[in-house]
């Protein structure tokens, strides 16, 4: 009997392996081709490249030289791109493009591998199993998933980190606690999970849950301290640096976008905006059917295990569960022992994905179509990245007349397994059919227009507005309205300095001149005040100051109050008069552009003397960065993070208790 069973089990394993490899290669190839066809670098993706330019030029991790402002949300993405740019010496846009593309493409088969390992143990034992891609197909079919596989943003890094944590976490659950080098493997998992806040701040939830499971599992207190130390070393070190260098607790975009408050209505509109164009609800329902069947099949397997092992056996599919757990005396110890199981990993991961999705819905989503929900969707799809479609070995038993009660039980199980295989096969075919239809319908002219919700398909928007199918370089963005005129204006005012302000005319910029004698500690330079930081920042020289109305790179705007009904992601708009006052430009007519209010400029000049505001400005513009400044910023970082001011200079004067300036008399 053993001679017959050995080769059969080996053959089944090979069939499962081959089916997985074919699916993984196919999905990865299609994803890579689709992402390459839709390659681009977003305006927001160009923002990080300006910081890298400053790093390479020796100006530090800043957006504008001489201003310690962290304009990038993902710290890890900034330094990953800086490293590859430094090593290769390549053009920054293409370094970002290829790095994002490779990370995105690697993340999908890596996640599939982790999920395949989840089902691998039982694949060769219950029949002929095909490991077919399902969640992976759903993810790569979505046009925004292919769009943000490049884009210059950190989406690729995020899903690669998620896939790595998924594989390592599952491997930990399935290993024997006494395995060789187990402590090193656990510490490596802790280190990777601890990177979460550096990848994306909200991913801290998933990283923290993984670390919590590790710490609560039955290990020594020495190992617990080791996990905390290894996981926290890099994030804590960087957080201390951030507080002492930037004088805030979070990246400046987090202050600018102000995560406080909730916009549930806008969040549900964002979900509809993502689901509607691709009928995404259809594969989601199919995926839920698969999850339901897998849970039911697991329950049947557990029941069968009880029947085989006896009434006192533990009904658990995990082959590596602690055999002594049944003898543990206390409930807490039994709970601890039960943590190291595959089902715990799945439950924790799915819970994290669901909470992250709810977080973004509460926040109102984003102005970019589907972007912030891609990572939560990827996390939620992890347990079904591949699915086991198992045909029972003895299919003919399903139709034979049972000879005994035991035969009847076997026949019932065989029929159930066969029905499950048919169900999963139909679901897989339906999902593939949906993917083909969605791909064909969105290949040309895909996406949606800007609507009243303020959400936009960014890739399509820029490609259409510039007439460039694949905008990648900063030079491509010269085709965007106002950019050529901006470059001409920068060259015109390069020596004397000015504040450039966008006009309604795409071929010209308004400007505010600087006086012959500048205020103390105010450099003479060209300042560009415009919403799109990426294209302006990459096109302009590093000695040109680039600032924006919503405050991604401009703390004065970032610390203003959030507009309740503003466009999502753009709900802080600083009046131009603040920039005129802060830059030291002429604030009176006839030199001041007539569309600006000289009274408001004068009020802004007074409002900027508010002691707290002056301290905040000094914290990021005080040169040089000394030990004294580091200690001062470290102490002030908590207060500066929560500091808010009125965007209306008159109200800000009243808030600070400053004297209102006299009205300017017309001449």
PDB file of N, CA and C in Angstrom, residues 347-435:
ATOM      1  N   UNK A 347      -6.935  35.695  10.220  1.00  0.00           N
ATOM      2  CA  UNK A 347      -7.884  36.561  10.918  1.00  0.00           C
ATOM      3  C   UNK A 347      -7.295  37.943  11.178  1.00  0.00           C
ATOM      4  N   UNK A 348      -6.040  37.991  11.645  1.00  0.00           N
ATOM      5  CA  UNK A 348      -5.393  39.274  11.940  1.00  0.00           C
ATOM      6  C   UNK A 348      -5.215  40.090  10.671  1.00  0.00           C
ATOM      7  N   UNK A 349      -4.791  39.443   9.591  1.00  0.00           N
ATOM      8  CA  UNK A 349      -4.559  40.149   8.331  1.00  0.00           C
ATOM      9  C   UNK A 349      -5.851  40.707   7.763  1.00  0.00           C
ATOM     10  N   UNK A 350      -6.883  39.890   7.737  1.00  0.00           N
ATOM     11  CA  UNK A 350      -8.175  40.348   7.199  1.00  0.00           C
ATOM     12  C   UNK A 350      -8.745  41.474   8.061  1.00  0.00           C
ATOM     13  N   UNK A 351      -8.627  41.354   9.369  1.00  0.00           N
ATOM     14  CA  UNK A 351      -9.112  42.412  10.262  1.00  0.00           C
ATOM     15  C   UNK A 351      -8.389  43.722   9.983  1.00  0.00           C
ATOM     16  N   UNK A 352      -7.069  43.650   9.796  1.00  0.00           N
ATOM     17  CA  UNK A 352      -6.298  44.860   9.499  1.00  0.00           C
ATOM     18  C   UNK A 352      -6.744  45.487   8.182  1.00  0.00           C
ATOM     19  N   UNK A 353      -6.958  44.649   7.162  1.00  0.00           N
ATOM     20  CA  UNK A 353      -7.419  45.171   5.873  1.00  0.00           C
ATOM     21  C   UNK A 353      -8.770  45.838   5.969  1.00  0.00           C
ATOM     22  N   UNK A 354      -9.689  45.223   6.720  1.00  0.00           N
ATOM     23  CA  UNK A 354     -11.025  45.804   6.875  1.00  0.00           C
ATOM     24  C   UNK A 354     -10.976  47.129   7.627  1.00  0.00           C
ATOM     25  N   UNK A 355     -10.177  47.182   8.696  1.00  0.00           N
ATOM     26  CA  UNK A 355     -10.069  48.426   9.468  1.00  0.00           C
ATOM     27  C   UNK A 355      -9.440  49.534   8.631  1.00  0.00           C
ATOM     28  N   UNK A 356      -8.428  49.194   7.838  1.00  0.00           N
ATOM     29  CA  UNK A 356      -7.803  50.193   6.968  1.00  0.00           C
ATOM     30  C   UNK A 356      -8.793  50.723   5.937  1.00  0.00           C
ATOM     31  N   UNK A 357      -9.598  49.825   5.375  1.00  0.00           N
ATOM     32  CA  UNK A 357     -10.609  50.272   4.411  1.00  0.00           C
ATOM     33  C   UNK A 357     -11.601  51.216   5.078  1.00  0.00           C
ATOM     34  N   UNK A 358     -12.058  50.860   6.284  1.00  0.00           N
ATOM     35  CA  UNK A 358     -12.990  51.724   7.012  1.00  0.00           C
ATOM     36  C   UNK A 358     -12.340  53.064   7.361  1.00  0.00           C
ATOM     37  N   UNK A 359     -11.060  53.035   7.703  1.00  0.00           N
ATOM     38  CA  UNK A 359     -10.342  54.277   8.007  1.00  0.00           C
ATOM     39  C   UNK A 359     -10.390  55.229   6.818  1.00  0.00           C
ATOM     40  N   UNK A 360     -10.093  54.710   5.634  1.00  0.00           N
ATOM     41  CA  UNK A 360     -10.077  55.579   4.461  1.00  0.00           C
ATOM     42  C   UNK A 360     -11.474  56.035   4.065  1.00  0.00           C
ATOM     43  N   UNK A 361     -12.465  55.177   4.281  1.00  0.00           N
ATOM     44  CA  UNK A 361     -13.843  55.606   4.006  1.00  0.00           C
ATOM     45  C   UNK A 361     -14.236  56.725   4.959  1.00  0.00           C
ATOM     46  N   UNK A 362     -13.865  56.586   6.216  1.00  0.00           N
ATOM     47  CA  UNK A 362     -14.148  57.637   7.196  1.00  0.00           C
ATOM     48  C   UNK A 362     -13.455  58.945   6.814  1.00  0.00           C
ATOM     49  N   UNK A 363     -12.229  58.851   6.313  1.00  0.00           N
ATOM     50  CA  UNK A 363     -11.478  60.034   5.921  1.00  0.00           C
ATOM     51  C   UNK A 363     -12.025  60.702   4.672  1.00  0.00           C
ATOM     52  N   UNK A 364     -12.881  59.983   3.940  1.00  0.00           N
ATOM     53  CA  UNK A 364     -13.400  60.536   2.694  1.00  0.00           C
ATOM     54  C   UNK A 364     -12.639  60.071   1.478  1.00  0.00           C
ATOM     55  N   UNK A 365     -11.740  59.099   1.658  1.00  0.00           N
ATOM     56  CA  UNK A 365     -10.990  58.589   0.521  1.00  0.00           C
ATOM     57  C   UNK A 365      -9.906  59.551   0.094  1.00  0.00           C
ATOM     58  N   UNK A 366      -9.834  59.789  -1.201  1.00  0.00           N
ATOM     59  CA  UNK A 366      -8.765  60.593  -1.771  1.00  0.00           C
ATOM     60  C   UNK A 366      -9.304  61.264  -3.027  1.00  0.00           C
ATOM     61  N   UNK A 367      -8.533  62.198  -3.581  1.00  0.00           N
ATOM     62  CA  UNK A 367      -8.948  62.817  -4.840  1.00  0.00           C
ATOM     63  C   UNK A 367      -8.519  61.973  -6.037  1.00  0.00           C
ATOM     64  N   UNK A 368      -7.582  61.034  -5.844  1.00  0.00           N
ATOM     65  CA  UNK A 368      -7.154  60.149  -6.921  1.00  0.00           C
ATOM     66  C   UNK A 368      -8.026  58.901  -6.936  1.00  0.00           C
ATOM     67  N   UNK A 369      -8.541  58.576  -8.091  1.00  0.00           N
ATOM     68  CA  UNK A 369      -9.438  57.443  -8.281  1.00  0.00           C
ATOM     69  C   UNK A 369      -8.838  56.147  -7.735  1.00  0.00           C
ATOM     70  N   UNK A 370      -9.459  55.598  -6.692  1.00  0.00           N
ATOM     71  CA  UNK A 370      -9.185  54.259  -6.144  1.00  0.00           C
ATOM     72  C   UNK A 370      -7.850  54.113  -5.423  1.00  0.00           C
ATOM     73  N   UNK A 371      -6.980  55.112  -5.438  1.00  0.00           N
ATOM     74  CA  UNK A 371      -5.599  54.915  -4.983  1.00  0.00           C
ATOM     75  C   UNK A 371      -5.494  54.386  -3.558  1.00  0.00           C
ATOM     76  N   UNK A 372      -6.136  55.040  -2.603  1.00  0.00           N
ATOM     77  CA  UNK A 372      -5.898  54.683  -1.201  1.00  0.00           C
ATOM     78  C   UNK A 372      -6.605  53.394  -0.792  1.00  0.00           C
ATOM     79  N   UNK A 373      -7.544  52.898  -1.611  1.00  0.00           N
ATOM     80  CA  UNK A 373      -8.219  51.641  -1.283  1.00  0.00           C
ATOM     81  C   UNK A 373      -7.544  50.439  -1.923  1.00  0.00           C
ATOM     82  N   UNK A 374      -6.528  50.664  -2.753  1.00  0.00           N
ATOM     83  CA  UNK A 374      -5.860  49.546  -3.412  1.00  0.00           C
ATOM     84  C   UNK A 374      -5.123  48.665  -2.407  1.00  0.00           C
ATOM     85  N   UNK A 375      -4.399  49.264  -1.475  1.00  0.00           N
ATOM     86  CA  UNK A 375      -3.664  48.459  -0.491  1.00  0.00           C
ATOM     87  C   UNK A 375      -4.609  47.701   0.437  1.00  0.00           C
ATOM     88  N   UNK A 376      -5.665  48.330   1.017  1.00  0.00           N
ATOM     89  CA  UNK A 376      -6.622  47.535   1.796  1.00  0.00           C
ATOM     90  C   UNK A 376      -7.250  46.400   0.990  1.00  0.00           C
ATOM     91  N   UNK A 377      -7.571  46.657  -0.290  1.00  0.00           N
ATOM     92  CA  UNK A 377      -8.126  45.591  -1.126  1.00  0.00           C
ATOM     93  C   UNK A 377      -7.114  44.460  -1.295  1.00  0.00           C
ATOM     94  N   UNK A 378      -5.871  44.803  -1.532  1.00  0.00           N
ATOM     95  CA  UNK A 378      -4.812  43.804  -1.673  1.00  0.00           C
ATOM     96  C   UNK A 378      -4.708  42.953  -0.408  1.00  0.00           C
ATOM     97  N   UNK A 379      -4.789  43.598   0.747  1.00  0.00           N
ATOM     98  CA  UNK A 379      -4.709  42.869   2.023  1.00  0.00           C
ATOM     99  C   UNK A 379      -5.895  41.929   2.180  1.00  0.00           C
ATOM    100  N   UNK A 380      -7.088  42.411   1.867  1.00  0.00           N
ATOM    101  CA  UNK A 380      -8.289  41.587   2.026  1.00  0.00           C
ATOM    102  C   UNK A 380      -8.302  40.396   1.070  1.00  0.00           C
ATOM    103  N   UNK A 381      -7.635  40.531  -0.065  1.00  0.00           N
ATOM    104  CA  UNK A 381      -7.602  39.443  -1.044  1.00  0.00           C
ATOM    105  C   UNK A 381      -6.520  38.409  -0.749  1.00  0.00           C
ATOM    106  N   UNK A 382      -5.638  38.679   0.206  1.00  0.00           N
ATOM    107  CA  UNK A 382      -4.508  37.780   0.459  1.00  0.00           C
ATOM    108  C   UNK A 382      -4.918  36.324   0.700  1.00  0.00           C
ATOM    109  N   UNK A 383      -5.940  36.038   1.534  1.00  0.00           N
ATOM    110  CA  UNK A 383      -6.268  34.627   1.784  1.00  0.00           C
ATOM    111  C   UNK A 383      -6.785  33.881   0.558  1.00  0.00           C
ATOM    112  N   UNK A 384      -7.202  34.604  -0.481  1.00  0.00           N
ATOM    113  CA  UNK A 384      -7.689  33.930  -1.690  1.00  0.00           C
ATOM    114  C   UNK A 384      -6.914  34.391  -2.924  1.00  0.00           C
ATOM    115  N   UNK A 385      -5.647  34.817  -2.729  1.00  0.00           N
ATOM    116  CA  UNK A 385      -4.821  35.134  -3.895  1.00  0.00           C
ATOM    117  C   UNK A 385      -4.781  33.942  -4.844  1.00  0.00           C
ATOM    118  N   UNK A 386      -4.681  32.751  -4.279  1.00  0.00           N
ATOM    119  CA  UNK A 386      -4.904  31.512  -5.027  1.00  0.00           C
ATOM    120  C   UNK A 386      -5.903  30.679  -4.241  1.00  0.00           C
ATOM    121  N   UNK A 387      -6.633  29.827  -4.940  1.00  0.00           N
ATOM    122  CA  UNK A 387      -7.619  28.977  -4.270  1.00  0.00           C
ATOM    123  C   UNK A 387      -7.375  27.516  -4.654  1.00  0.00           C
ATOM    124  N   UNK A 388      -7.642  26.574  -3.724  1.00  0.00           N
ATOM    125  CA  UNK A 388      -7.443  25.149  -4.021  1.00  0.00           C
ATOM    126  C   UNK A 388      -8.714  24.530  -4.609  1.00  0.00           C
ATOM    127  N   UNK A 389      -8.661  24.177  -5.864  1.00  0.00           N
ATOM    128  CA  UNK A 389      -9.775  23.474  -6.500  1.00  0.00           C
ATOM    129  C   UNK A 389      -9.411  21.994  -6.498  1.00  0.00           C
ATOM    130  N   UNK A 390     -10.040  21.231  -5.595  1.00  0.00           N
ATOM    131  CA  UNK A 390      -9.645  19.841  -5.341  1.00  0.00           C
ATOM    132  C   UNK A 390     -10.714  18.883  -5.840  1.00  0.00           C
ATOM    133  N   UNK A 391     -10.298  17.985  -6.729  1.00  0.00           N
ATOM    134  CA  UNK A 391     -11.171  16.905  -7.196  1.00  0.00           C
ATOM    135  C   UNK A 391     -10.837  15.659  -6.382  1.00  0.00           C
ATOM    136  N   UNK A 392     -11.828  15.067  -5.691  1.00  0.00           N
ATOM    137  CA  UNK A 392     -11.538  13.893  -4.847  1.00  0.00           C
ATOM    138  C   UNK A 392     -10.899  12.773  -5.669  1.00  0.00           C
ATOM    139  N   UNK A 393     -10.028  12.016  -5.010  1.00  0.00           N
ATOM    140  CA  UNK A 393      -9.315  10.947  -5.723  1.00  0.00           C
ATOM    141  C   UNK A 393     -10.272   9.876  -6.235  1.00  0.00           C
ATOM    142  N   UNK A 394     -11.231   9.503  -5.419  1.00  0.00           N
ATOM    143  CA  UNK A 394     -12.163   8.430  -5.791  1.00  0.00           C
ATOM    144  C   UNK A 394     -13.513   9.043  -6.160  1.00  0.00           C
ATOM    145  N   UNK A 395     -13.560   9.687  -7.310  1.00  0.00           N
ATOM    146  CA  UNK A 395     -14.795  10.359  -7.737  1.00  0.00           C
ATOM    147  C   UNK A 395     -15.920   9.360  -7.943  1.00  0.00           C
ATOM    148  N   UNK A 396     -15.588   8.147  -8.423  1.00  0.00           N
ATOM    149  CA  UNK A 396     -16.631   7.164  -8.715  1.00  0.00           C
ATOM    150  C   UNK A 396     -17.404   6.739  -7.467  1.00  0.00           C
ATOM    151  N   UNK A 397     -16.788   6.938  -6.287  1.00  0.00           N
ATOM    152  CA  UNK A 397     -17.499   6.574  -5.059  1.00  0.00           C
ATOM    153  C   UNK A 397     -18.755   7.406  -4.852  1.00  0.00           C
ATOM    154  N   UNK A 398     -18.808   8.570  -5.485  1.00  0.00           N
ATOM    155  CA  UNK A 398     -19.962   9.450  -5.288  1.00  0.00           C
ATOM    156  C   UNK A 398     -21.236   8.850  -5.856  1.00  0.00           C
ATOM    157  N   UNK A 399     -21.114   7.906  -6.818  1.00  0.00           N
ATOM    158  CA  UNK A 399     -22.314   7.347  -7.450  1.00  0.00           C
ATOM    159  C   UNK A 399     -22.516   5.856  -7.152  1.00  0.00           C
ATOM    160  N   UNK A 400     -21.602   5.256  -6.421  1.00  0.00           N
ATOM    161  CA  UNK A 400     -21.772   3.851  -6.072  1.00  0.00           C
ATOM    162  C   UNK A 400     -22.775   3.672  -4.951  1.00  0.00           C
ATOM    163  N   UNK A 401     -23.404   2.525  -4.923  1.00  0.00           N
ATOM    164  CA  UNK A 401     -24.324   2.216  -3.834  1.00  0.00           C
ATOM    165  C   UNK A 401     -23.512   1.849  -2.600  1.00  0.00           C
ATOM    166  N   UNK A 402     -23.705   2.580  -1.499  1.00  0.00           N
ATOM    167  CA  UNK A 402     -22.908   2.299  -0.298  1.00  0.00           C
ATOM    168  C   UNK A 402     -23.228   0.911   0.265  1.00  0.00           C
ATOM    169  N   UNK A 403     -22.180   0.214   0.694  1.00  0.00           N
ATOM    170  CA  UNK A 403     -22.327  -1.130   1.247  1.00  0.00           C
ATOM    171  C   UNK A 403     -22.417  -1.122   2.765  1.00  0.00           C
ATOM    172  N   UNK A 404     -22.031  -0.002   3.379  1.00  0.00           N
ATOM    173  CA  UNK A 404     -22.052   0.081   4.838  1.00  0.00           C
ATOM    174  C   UNK A 404     -22.207   1.539   5.248  1.00  0.00           C
ATOM    175  N   UNK A 405     -22.354   1.730   6.571  1.00  0.00           N
ATOM    176  CA  UNK A 405     -22.469   3.104   7.083  1.00  0.00           C
ATOM    177  C   UNK A 405     -21.193   3.885   6.804  1.00  0.00           C
ATOM    178  N   UNK A 406     -20.032   3.218   6.896  1.00  0.00           N
ATOM    179  CA  UNK A 406     -18.757   3.892   6.613  1.00  0.00           C
ATOM    180  C   UNK A 406     -18.697   4.326   5.159  1.00  0.00           C
ATOM    181  N   UNK A 407     -19.176   3.436   4.242  1.00  0.00           N
ATOM    182  CA  UNK A 407     -19.201   3.804   2.822  1.00  0.00           C
ATOM    183  C   UNK A 407     -20.110   5.000   2.578  1.00  0.00           C
ATOM    184  N   UNK A 408     -21.200   5.052   3.315  1.00  0.00           N
ATOM    185  CA  UNK A 408     -22.133   6.170   3.152  1.00  0.00           C
ATOM    186  C   UNK A 408     -21.496   7.490   3.577  1.00  0.00           C
ATOM    187  N   UNK A 409     -20.702   7.449   4.680  1.00  0.00           N
ATOM    188  CA  UNK A 409     -20.006   8.655   5.135  1.00  0.00           C
ATOM    189  C   UNK A 409     -18.991   9.102   4.089  1.00  0.00           C
ATOM    190  N   UNK A 410     -18.213   8.144   3.553  1.00  0.00           N
ATOM    191  CA  UNK A 410     -17.217   8.466   2.533  1.00  0.00           C
ATOM    192  C   UNK A 410     -17.893   9.027   1.290  1.00  0.00           C
ATOM    193  N   UNK A 411     -19.010   8.413   0.906  1.00  0.00           N
ATOM    194  CA  UNK A 411     -19.730   8.894  -0.279  1.00  0.00           C
ATOM    195  C   UNK A 411     -20.224  10.320  -0.086  1.00  0.00           C
ATOM    196  N   UNK A 412     -20.731  10.616   1.104  1.00  0.00           N
ATOM    197  CA  UNK A 412     -21.221  11.963   1.376  1.00  0.00           C
ATOM    198  C   UNK A 412     -20.080  12.987   1.301  1.00  0.00           C
ATOM    199  N   UNK A 413     -18.947  12.626   1.878  1.00  0.00           N
ATOM    200  CA  UNK A 413     -17.796  13.538   1.828  1.00  0.00           C
ATOM    201  C   UNK A 413     -17.298  13.730   0.394  1.00  0.00           C
ATOM    202  N   UNK A 414     -17.279  12.662  -0.370  1.00  0.00           N
ATOM    203  CA  UNK A 414     -16.817  12.751  -1.754  1.00  0.00           C
ATOM    204  C   UNK A 414     -17.725  13.656  -2.563  1.00  0.00           C
ATOM    205  N   UNK A 415     -19.044  13.492  -2.392  1.00  0.00           N
ATOM    206  CA  UNK A 415     -19.987  14.350  -3.109  1.00  0.00           C
ATOM    207  C   UNK A 415     -19.815  15.813  -2.697  1.00  0.00           C
ATOM    208  N   UNK A 416     -19.613  16.038  -1.402  1.00  0.00           N
ATOM    209  CA  UNK A 416     -19.421  17.419  -0.925  1.00  0.00           C
ATOM    210  C   UNK A 416     -18.168  18.031  -1.527  1.00  0.00           C
ATOM    211  N   UNK A 417     -17.089  17.262  -1.533  1.00  0.00           N
ATOM    212  CA  UNK A 417     -15.834  17.761  -2.086  1.00  0.00           C
ATOM    213  C   UNK A 417     -15.971  18.033  -3.578  1.00  0.00           C
ATOM    214  N   UNK A 418     -16.644  17.142  -4.271  1.00  0.00           N
ATOM    215  CA  UNK A 418     -16.843  17.328  -5.705  1.00  0.00           C
ATOM    216  C   UNK A 418     -17.707  18.554  -5.982  1.00  0.00           C
ATOM    217  N   UNK A 419     -18.741  18.747  -5.164  1.00  0.00           N
ATOM    218  CA  UNK A 419     -19.570  19.945  -5.323  1.00  0.00           C
ATOM    219  C   UNK A 419     -18.778  21.213  -5.071  1.00  0.00           C
ATOM    220  N   UNK A 420     -17.890  21.162  -4.067  1.00  0.00           N
ATOM    221  CA  UNK A 420     -17.039  22.320  -3.810  1.00  0.00           C
ATOM    222  C   UNK A 420     -16.114  22.616  -4.962  1.00  0.00           C
ATOM    223  N   UNK A 421     -15.542  21.567  -5.556  1.00  0.00           N
ATOM    224  CA  UNK A 421     -14.652  21.763  -6.709  1.00  0.00           C
ATOM    225  C   UNK A 421     -15.403  22.392  -7.872  1.00  0.00           C
ATOM    226  N   UNK A 422     -16.628  21.947  -8.098  1.00  0.00           N
ATOM    227  CA  UNK A 422     -17.441  22.527  -9.178  1.00  0.00           C
ATOM    228  C   UNK A 422     -17.739  23.994  -8.882  1.00  0.00           C
ATOM    229  N   UNK A 423     -18.104  24.290  -7.624  1.00  0.00           N
ATOM    230  CA  UNK A 423     -18.404  25.670  -7.239  1.00  0.00           C
ATOM    231  C   UNK A 423     -17.185  26.569  -7.457  1.00  0.00           C
ATOM    232  N   UNK A 424     -16.033  26.141  -6.957  1.00  0.00           N
ATOM    233  CA  UNK A 424     -14.833  26.956  -7.106  1.00  0.00           C
ATOM    234  C   UNK A 424     -14.424  27.086  -8.567  1.00  0.00           C
ATOM    235  N   UNK A 425     -14.608  26.024  -9.334  1.00  0.00           N
ATOM    236  CA  UNK A 425     -14.291  26.098 -10.757  1.00  0.00           C
ATOM    237  C   UNK A 425     -15.172  27.092 -11.485  1.00  0.00           C
ATOM    238  N   UNK A 426     -16.476  27.081 -11.175  1.00  0.00           N
ATOM    239  CA  UNK A 426     -17.408  28.032 -11.801  1.00  0.00           C
ATOM    240  C   UNK A 426     -17.067  29.461 -11.400  1.00  0.00           C
ATOM    241  N   UNK A 427     -16.749  29.658 -10.120  1.00  0.00           N
ATOM    242  CA  UNK A 427     -16.365  30.991  -9.644  1.00  0.00           C
ATOM    243  C   UNK A 427     -15.110  31.478 -10.358  1.00  0.00           C
ATOM    244  N   UNK A 428     -14.138  30.589 -10.522  1.00  0.00           N
ATOM    245  CA  UNK A 428     -12.891  30.976 -11.187  1.00  0.00           C
ATOM    246  C   UNK A 428     -13.151  31.367 -12.638  1.00  0.00           C
ATOM    247  N   UNK A 429     -13.950  30.569 -13.332  1.00  0.00           N
ATOM    248  CA  UNK A 429     -14.267  30.882 -14.730  1.00  0.00           C
ATOM    249  C   UNK A 429     -15.024  32.208 -14.824  1.00  0.00           C
ATOM    250  N   UNK A 430     -15.975  32.431 -13.909  1.00  0.00           N
ATOM    251  CA  UNK A 430     -16.733  33.685 -13.915  1.00  0.00           C
ATOM    252  C   UNK A 430     -15.823  34.878 -13.647  1.00  0.00           C
ATOM    253  N   UNK A 431     -14.858  34.709 -12.724  1.00  0.00           N
ATOM    254  CA  UNK A 431     -13.932  35.794 -12.412  1.00  0.00           C
ATOM    255  C   UNK A 431     -13.038  36.111 -13.606  1.00  0.00           C
ATOM    256  N   UNK A 432     -12.534  35.067 -14.263  1.00  0.00           N
ATOM    257  CA  UNK A 432     -11.701  35.283 -15.449  1.00  0.00           C
ATOM    258  C   UNK A 432     -12.519  35.974 -16.544  1.00  0.00           C
ATOM    259  N   UNK A 433     -13.768  35.572 -16.715  1.00  0.00           N
ATOM    260  CA  UNK A 433     -14.630  36.207 -17.722  1.00  0.00           C
ATOM    261  C   UNK A 433     -14.840  37.681 -17.397  1.00  0.00           C
ATOM    262  N   UNK A 434     -15.093  37.977 -16.123  1.00  0.00           N
ATOM    263  CA  UNK A 434     -15.220  39.389 -15.707  1.00  0.00           C
ATOM    264  C   UNK A 434     -13.947  40.160 -16.020  1.00  0.00           C
ATOM    265  N   UNK A 435     -12.793  39.554 -15.739  1.00  0.00           N
ATOM    266  CA  UNK A 435     -11.520  40.229 -15.984  1.00  0.00           C
ATOM    267  C   UNK A 435     -11.336  40.538 -17.463  1.00  0.00           C
TER     268      UNK A 435
END
